[in-house]
């Protein structure tokens, strides 16, 4: 079933292309119930959040369990400039083409943007030009509060960690146990439900608190957290470099329990990764409870459930688990859900959103989801982490390329956000473009190795010439792409991506190989890291003393079977952001190795990756304001 003419809108495009926010404000969104109806969703399948947003309930998956899936497409890209190469715009433009021009049933699945980049350097992530999600301001700001829920849950756990250390340091075993299991009015004690999880972990089968021996009371009541081992940090969803390293516990009431810690940006929280990788409410409860915050002084992992918090975290996240339904400028449906960064997390929208969408579009329909940054990061993690946990198989992977980025990889001057582009990027230079195509060729080869058909989307800018565009197309086909298509969706909306949509349809219909992973899970942590490093072009991996220690500890704790999520710069295949093109023969340095046990991956830190971005001299917030006469947001990009 195709989309109805009630929801599809004809865009009136103008040239030059106006600012994103002006285009977004010029189109009156449809009531979200119309978008839902086109997907065969009835009012009991969703909860309204105002006129233009709705939470699609997970019960939809249960109802459609026997239905067949549509085609599954992931959008990645070449190694980007700091300005971004238009993956979100391409994702939206492709879906507008499929729905509004090819009459296909389609759902776009996107991540919720962090307010860090929105007010920092990059701006929002609703797409751009005539290929956007609307209302754009609601998409880029609070949406339905999911990131705020993650922030609250994360910081509740952080507070519980330091409070538990404090109370254990000031109380005897007996006093601690009496407060954890206080008698009721009848004088009887009982364990709360979450406490039974700790008792089972400790091998204690008793159900009556009064029956525990003094030794069992000690083991149960004392987590004995090693402050030096704590990996759990507080979060907030803005860029604030001055919170990267802080000291807590300086108040007189904390009795000298001072500790160094820091803040991460909210989307770097493991709870965000849990939300993105969970498959059901019960699965999310288990994952949240299994999150490891550090070790005991005996070297045992301490979890959120050990702290008694798994259930409370799930309560805070119970609404966030439902994807948010929105719409594109041309009336095609969008599911927005989860927003992990791709350089410091796994960089993909949620499994539940993709699963719901695939059932809603059905056979012959399309679900297009975006993977963050270049294909070496976002697409690699989509395949090796997200698809492992979802059990879903994509038929087509798109690699988005721009002349601008390829010129940079061919040896062009540095591209710096906030500064005018060098003349080299505004005038024809086919040789520079051809030299940079080595970057695209490696992304194509790496992506093709997963068994999917690769389509290159050449995102055309007004300064690109026909000779440059043809050079990219020729290089893409020579590198093994199924097809390479020039796109003008930024300037023309879905109409500018019709050729891309046709190519994607053919790629999906002609896939002939099963999904292949880069490494088997049973390999050791180092073997898996080295397999990914090899795909980057590295000749070897160098581990710091800290990284060696962490790998040994996680292996002993039984976590070596988890997939790997590399935390690496998005601006190069290597750890060196200035190494453009397709560097090879370098040694990849692993500075540290950490674990997101609840989310289900080990993440090595390559070089000096920061999990809390900073603000530039002139952040985006200088341009953002509110028209107090109309109530409309202005200046949002």
CSV table of C-alpha atoms in Angstrom, one decimal, residues 172-453:
chain,number,residue,atom,x,y,z
A,172,UNK,CA,29.0,-1.3,60.5
A,173,UNK,CA,27.8,-4.3,58.6
A,174,UNK,CA,24.9,-4.7,61.0
A,175,UNK,CA,23.8,-1.0,60.8
A,176,UNK,CA,24.1,-1.1,57.0
A,177,UNK,CA,22.0,-4.2,56.7
A,178,UNK,CA,19.4,-2.9,59.1
A,179,UNK,CA,18.9,0.2,57.0
A,180,UNK,CA,18.9,-1.8,53.7
A,181,UNK,CA,16.3,-4.3,55.1
A,182,UNK,CA,14.4,-2.4,57.8
A,183,UNK,CA,11.6,-4.2,59.7
A,184,UNK,CA,8.0,-3.4,59.0
A,185,UNK,CA,5.4,-2.4,61.5
A,186,UNK,CA,5.1,-6.1,62.5
A,187,UNK,CA,8.8,-6.3,63.0
A,188,UNK,CA,9.4,-8.5,60.0
A,189,UNK,CA,12.1,-7.9,57.4
A,190,UNK,CA,12.0,-8.6,53.7
A,191,UNK,CA,14.1,-8.2,50.6
A,192,UNK,CA,12.9,-6.0,47.8
A,193,UNK,CA,12.6,-7.6,44.4
A,194,UNK,CA,15.9,-6.1,43.1
A,195,UNK,CA,17.8,-7.4,46.1
A,196,UNK,CA,17.1,-11.0,45.0
A,197,UNK,CA,19.1,-10.4,41.9
A,198,UNK,CA,22.2,-9.6,44.1
A,199,UNK,CA,21.5,-12.6,46.3
A,200,UNK,CA,21.4,-14.9,43.3
A,201,UNK,CA,24.6,-13.4,42.0
A,202,UNK,CA,26.2,-14.1,45.4
A,203,UNK,CA,24.9,-17.7,45.4
A,204,UNK,CA,22.7,-17.0,48.5
A,205,UNK,CA,19.4,-18.9,48.2
A,206,UNK,CA,17.8,-17.6,51.4
A,207,UNK,CA,14.7,-15.4,51.2
A,208,UNK,CA,14.4,-14.3,54.8
A,209,UNK,CA,16.8,-11.5,55.8
A,210,UNK,CA,16.9,-12.8,59.4
A,211,UNK,CA,18.4,-16.1,58.2
A,212,UNK,CA,21.6,-14.6,56.7
A,213,UNK,CA,24.8,-15.4,58.6
A,214,UNK,CA,27.2,-12.5,59.6
A,215,UNK,CA,29.4,-13.5,56.6
A,216,UNK,CA,26.5,-13.4,54.2
A,217,UNK,CA,25.3,-10.1,55.7
A,218,UNK,CA,28.7,-8.7,54.9
A,219,UNK,CA,28.8,-10.0,51.4
A,220,UNK,CA,25.2,-8.8,50.7
A,221,UNK,CA,25.4,-5.3,52.3
A,222,UNK,CA,28.9,-4.3,51.3
A,223,UNK,CA,29.5,-3.6,47.7
A,224,UNK,CA,33.0,-2.3,48.7
A,225,UNK,CA,33.3,-0.3,45.5
A,226,UNK,CA,36.9,0.7,44.6
A,227,UNK,CA,36.7,4.4,43.9
A,228,UNK,CA,39.6,4.2,41.5
A,229,UNK,CA,37.7,1.7,39.3
A,230,UNK,CA,34.5,3.7,38.8
A,231,UNK,CA,33.8,4.3,35.1
A,232,UNK,CA,30.3,5.8,35.5
A,233,UNK,CA,30.3,9.6,35.1
A,234,UNK,CA,27.6,12.2,35.3
A,235,UNK,CA,26.1,13.6,32.1
A,236,UNK,CA,24.4,16.7,30.6
A,237,UNK,CA,23.3,17.4,27.1
A,238,UNK,CA,25.3,20.5,26.3
A,239,UNK,CA,29.0,21.0,25.3
A,240,UNK,CA,30.9,22.1,28.4
A,241,UNK,CA,34.7,21.5,28.4
A,242,UNK,CA,35.0,22.7,32.0
A,243,UNK,CA,33.1,19.7,33.3
A,244,UNK,CA,35.5,17.1,31.7
A,245,UNK,CA,37.3,16.8,34.9
A,246,UNK,CA,35.9,17.8,38.3
A,247,UNK,CA,36.2,17.1,42.0
A,248,UNK,CA,33.2,16.0,44.0
A,249,UNK,CA,32.5,15.6,47.7
A,250,UNK,CA,34.0,18.9,48.9
A,251,UNK,CA,31.1,19.9,51.1
A,252,UNK,CA,31.6,19.5,54.9
A,253,UNK,CA,28.8,17.0,55.2
A,254,UNK,CA,30.6,14.6,52.9
A,255,UNK,CA,33.3,14.1,55.6
A,256,UNK,CA,36.3,14.4,53.3
A,257,UNK,CA,35.1,11.8,50.7
A,258,UNK,CA,36.6,13.7,47.8
A,259,UNK,CA,36.9,12.0,44.4
A,260,UNK,CA,37.9,13.1,40.9
A,261,UNK,CA,35.4,12.4,38.2
A,262,UNK,CA,33.8,14.3,35.3
A,263,UNK,CA,30.9,14.8,33.0
A,264,UNK,CA,30.2,13.2,29.6
A,265,UNK,CA,27.6,14.5,27.1
A,266,UNK,CA,24.3,12.7,27.7
A,267,UNK,CA,24.3,10.9,24.3
A,268,UNK,CA,27.6,9.2,25.4
A,269,UNK,CA,25.8,7.6,28.4
A,270,UNK,CA,25.6,3.8,28.3
A,271,UNK,CA,21.9,4.3,29.0
A,272,UNK,CA,21.6,5.8,25.5
A,273,UNK,CA,23.3,2.8,24.0
A,274,UNK,CA,21.0,0.5,26.0
A,275,UNK,CA,18.0,2.4,24.6
A,276,UNK,CA,19.3,2.0,21.0
A,277,UNK,CA,20.2,-1.7,21.3
A,278,UNK,CA,17.3,-3.0,23.3
A,279,UNK,CA,14.6,-5.2,21.7
A,280,UNK,CA,11.8,-5.0,24.3
A,281,UNK,CA,10.8,-3.5,27.7
A,282,UNK,CA,11.9,-6.6,29.5
A,283,UNK,CA,15.2,-6.7,27.6
A,284,UNK,CA,15.8,-3.0,28.6
A,285,UNK,CA,15.2,-3.9,32.2
A,286,UNK,CA,17.8,-6.6,32.1
A,287,UNK,CA,20.3,-4.4,30.2
A,288,UNK,CA,19.9,-1.5,32.6
A,289,UNK,CA,20.4,-3.8,35.6
A,290,UNK,CA,23.6,-5.4,34.1
A,291,UNK,CA,25.4,-2.0,33.6
A,292,UNK,CA,28.8,-2.2,35.3
A,293,UNK,CA,29.8,1.0,37.1
A,294,UNK,CA,33.2,-0.2,38.4
A,295,UNK,CA,34.6,-3.0,40.5
A,296,UNK,CA,34.7,-4.0,44.1
A,297,UNK,CA,38.1,-4.0,45.9
A,298,UNK,CA,38.1,-7.7,45.3
A,299,UNK,CA,37.9,-7.1,41.5
A,300,UNK,CA,34.3,-8.2,41.0
A,301,UNK,CA,32.1,-6.1,38.7
A,302,UNK,CA,29.5,-3.9,40.5
A,303,UNK,CA,26.2,-3.5,38.6
A,304,UNK,CA,23.2,-1.1,38.7
A,305,UNK,CA,21.2,-4.0,40.2
A,306,UNK,CA,23.8,-4.5,42.9
A,307,UNK,CA,23.0,-0.8,43.8
A,308,UNK,CA,19.3,-1.7,43.8
A,309,UNK,CA,18.6,0.7,40.9
A,310,UNK,CA,17.8,-1.4,37.8
A,311,UNK,CA,14.0,-1.2,38.3
A,312,UNK,CA,14.0,2.6,39.1
A,313,UNK,CA,16.1,3.2,35.9
A,314,UNK,CA,13.6,1.3,33.9
A,315,UNK,CA,10.8,3.4,35.3
A,316,UNK,CA,12.6,6.6,34.3
A,317,UNK,CA,13.0,5.1,30.8
A,318,UNK,CA,9.6,3.5,30.3
A,319,UNK,CA,8.3,6.2,27.9
A,320,UNK,CA,11.6,6.7,26.2
A,321,UNK,CA,11.6,3.2,24.8
A,322,UNK,CA,8.8,4.1,22.4
A,323,UNK,CA,10.0,5.7,19.1
A,324,UNK,CA,8.7,9.2,18.1
A,325,UNK,CA,6.7,9.5,14.9
A,326,UNK,CA,7.3,12.7,12.8
A,327,UNK,CA,7.2,13.6,9.1
A,328,UNK,CA,9.3,15.0,6.2
A,329,UNK,CA,8.7,18.1,4.3
A,330,UNK,CA,6.9,16.0,1.7
A,331,UNK,CA,4.7,14.1,4.2
A,332,UNK,CA,6.6,10.8,4.4
A,333,UNK,CA,6.8,9.2,7.9
A,334,UNK,CA,9.9,9.4,10.1
A,335,UNK,CA,10.7,7.4,13.3
A,336,UNK,CA,13.1,9.3,15.6
A,337,UNK,CA,14.6,7.2,18.3
A,338,UNK,CA,17.9,7.2,20.4
A,339,UNK,CA,20.9,9.3,19.6
A,340,UNK,CA,24.3,7.7,20.4
A,341,UNK,CA,27.3,9.5,18.9
A,342,UNK,CA,29.2,7.4,16.3
A,343,UNK,CA,32.7,8.4,17.3
A,344,UNK,CA,32.3,7.7,21.1
A,345,UNK,CA,29.4,5.2,20.9
A,346,UNK,CA,27.8,3.0,18.2
A,347,UNK,CA,26.1,5.8,16.3
A,348,UNK,CA,22.8,4.3,15.2
A,349,UNK,CA,19.1,4.8,15.8
A,350,UNK,CA,17.2,2.2,17.7
A,351,UNK,CA,16.6,-1.4,16.9
A,352,UNK,CA,12.9,-1.2,18.0
A,353,UNK,CA,12.3,1.7,15.6
A,354,UNK,CA,13.8,-0.2,12.7
A,355,UNK,CA,11.8,-3.4,13.6
A,356,UNK,CA,8.5,-1.5,13.9
A,357,UNK,CA,9.2,0.3,10.6
A,358,UNK,CA,10.1,-2.8,8.7
A,359,UNK,CA,6.8,-4.4,9.7
A,360,UNK,CA,4.8,-1.3,8.9
A,361,UNK,CA,6.1,-0.9,5.4
A,362,UNK,CA,5.9,-4.6,4.6
A,363,UNK,CA,7.2,-6.5,1.6
A,364,UNK,CA,8.2,-4.1,-1.2
A,365,UNK,CA,8.4,-1.2,1.2
A,366,UNK,CA,11.6,0.5,2.4
A,367,UNK,CA,13.1,1.4,5.8
A,368,UNK,CA,16.1,3.8,5.5
A,369,UNK,CA,18.2,4.4,8.5
A,370,UNK,CA,21.3,6.5,8.9
A,371,UNK,CA,24.6,5.5,10.6
A,372,UNK,CA,26.8,8.3,12.0
A,373,UNK,CA,29.9,9.8,10.4
A,374,UNK,CA,31.9,7.8,7.9
A,375,UNK,CA,31.3,4.1,7.0
A,376,UNK,CA,34.4,3.1,8.9
A,377,UNK,CA,32.6,4.1,12.1
A,378,UNK,CA,28.8,4.2,11.7
A,379,UNK,CA,28.3,1.5,9.1
A,380,UNK,CA,30.9,-0.8,10.7
A,381,UNK,CA,29.0,-0.6,14.1
A,382,UNK,CA,25.7,-0.9,12.4
A,383,UNK,CA,26.8,-4.2,10.9
A,384,UNK,CA,28.9,-5.7,13.7
A,385,UNK,CA,26.9,-4.5,16.7
A,386,UNK,CA,23.4,-3.4,15.8
A,387,UNK,CA,22.6,-6.2,13.3
A,388,UNK,CA,24.0,-8.8,15.6
A,389,UNK,CA,21.6,-7.8,18.3
A,390,UNK,CA,18.6,-7.1,16.0
A,391,UNK,CA,19.0,-10.2,13.8
A,392,UNK,CA,18.1,-7.9,10.9
A,393,UNK,CA,19.8,-8.0,7.5
A,394,UNK,CA,20.2,-4.9,5.3
A,395,UNK,CA,20.0,-5.4,1.5
A,396,UNK,CA,21.7,-2.1,0.5
A,397,UNK,CA,24.2,0.3,2.0
A,398,UNK,CA,24.6,3.8,0.7
A,399,UNK,CA,27.9,5.7,0.9
A,400,UNK,CA,27.3,9.5,0.7
A,401,UNK,CA,30.2,11.4,-1.0
A,402,UNK,CA,30.7,15.1,-1.8
A,403,UNK,CA,33.2,16.8,-4.1
A,404,UNK,CA,34.2,19.0,-1.2
A,405,UNK,CA,35.3,16.1,1.0
A,406,UNK,CA,37.0,14.2,-1.8
A,407,UNK,CA,39.0,17.3,-2.6
A,408,UNK,CA,40.1,17.5,1.0
A,409,UNK,CA,41.1,13.8,0.9
A,410,UNK,CA,43.0,14.5,-2.3
A,411,UNK,CA,45.3,17.0,-0.6
A,412,UNK,CA,43.1,20.1,-0.5
A,413,UNK,CA,43.5,22.8,2.2
A,414,UNK,CA,42.0,22.1,5.7
A,415,UNK,CA,38.3,22.6,6.0
A,416,UNK,CA,37.5,24.5,9.2
A,417,UNK,CA,34.0,25.0,10.6
A,418,UNK,CA,33.2,28.7,10.8
A,419,UNK,CA,35.8,29.7,8.2
A,420,UNK,CA,35.2,30.4,4.5
A,421,UNK,CA,36.1,27.6,2.2
A,422,UNK,CA,39.4,27.9,0.3
A,423,UNK,CA,39.2,28.7,-3.4
A,424,UNK,CA,40.2,25.1,-4.2
A,425,UNK,CA,36.7,23.9,-3.1
A,426,UNK,CA,34.9,26.5,-5.1
A,427,UNK,CA,36.6,26.0,-8.5
A,428,UNK,CA,37.0,23.0,-10.8
A,429,UNK,CA,39.9,20.7,-10.0
A,430,UNK,CA,39.3,17.2,-11.3
A,431,UNK,CA,42.8,15.9,-10.4
A,432,UNK,CA,42.2,16.8,-6.7
A,433,UNK,CA,38.9,15.0,-6.8
A,434,UNK,CA,40.4,11.9,-8.4
A,435,UNK,CA,43.2,11.8,-5.9
A,436,UNK,CA,40.7,11.9,-3.0
A,437,UNK,CA,38.6,9.1,-4.4
A,438,UNK,CA,40.9,6.6,-2.6
A,439,UNK,CA,39.0,7.4,0.5
A,440,UNK,CA,35.7,6.6,-1.1
A,441,UNK,CA,37.1,3.4,-2.7
A,442,UNK,CA,38.1,2.0,0.7
A,443,UNK,CA,34.7,2.8,2.2
A,444,UNK,CA,33.1,1.0,-0.7
A,445,UNK,CA,35.3,-2.1,-0.4
A,446,UNK,CA,34.8,-2.3,3.4
A,447,UNK,CA,31.0,-1.9,3.1
A,448,UNK,CA,30.8,-4.4,0.3
A,449,UNK,CA,32.6,-7.0,2.4
A,450,UNK,CA,29.5,-7.3,4.6
A,451,UNK,CA,27.6,-8.8,1.6
A,452,UNK,CA,25.4,-5.9,0.8
A,453,UNK,CA,25.1,-4.0,-2.5
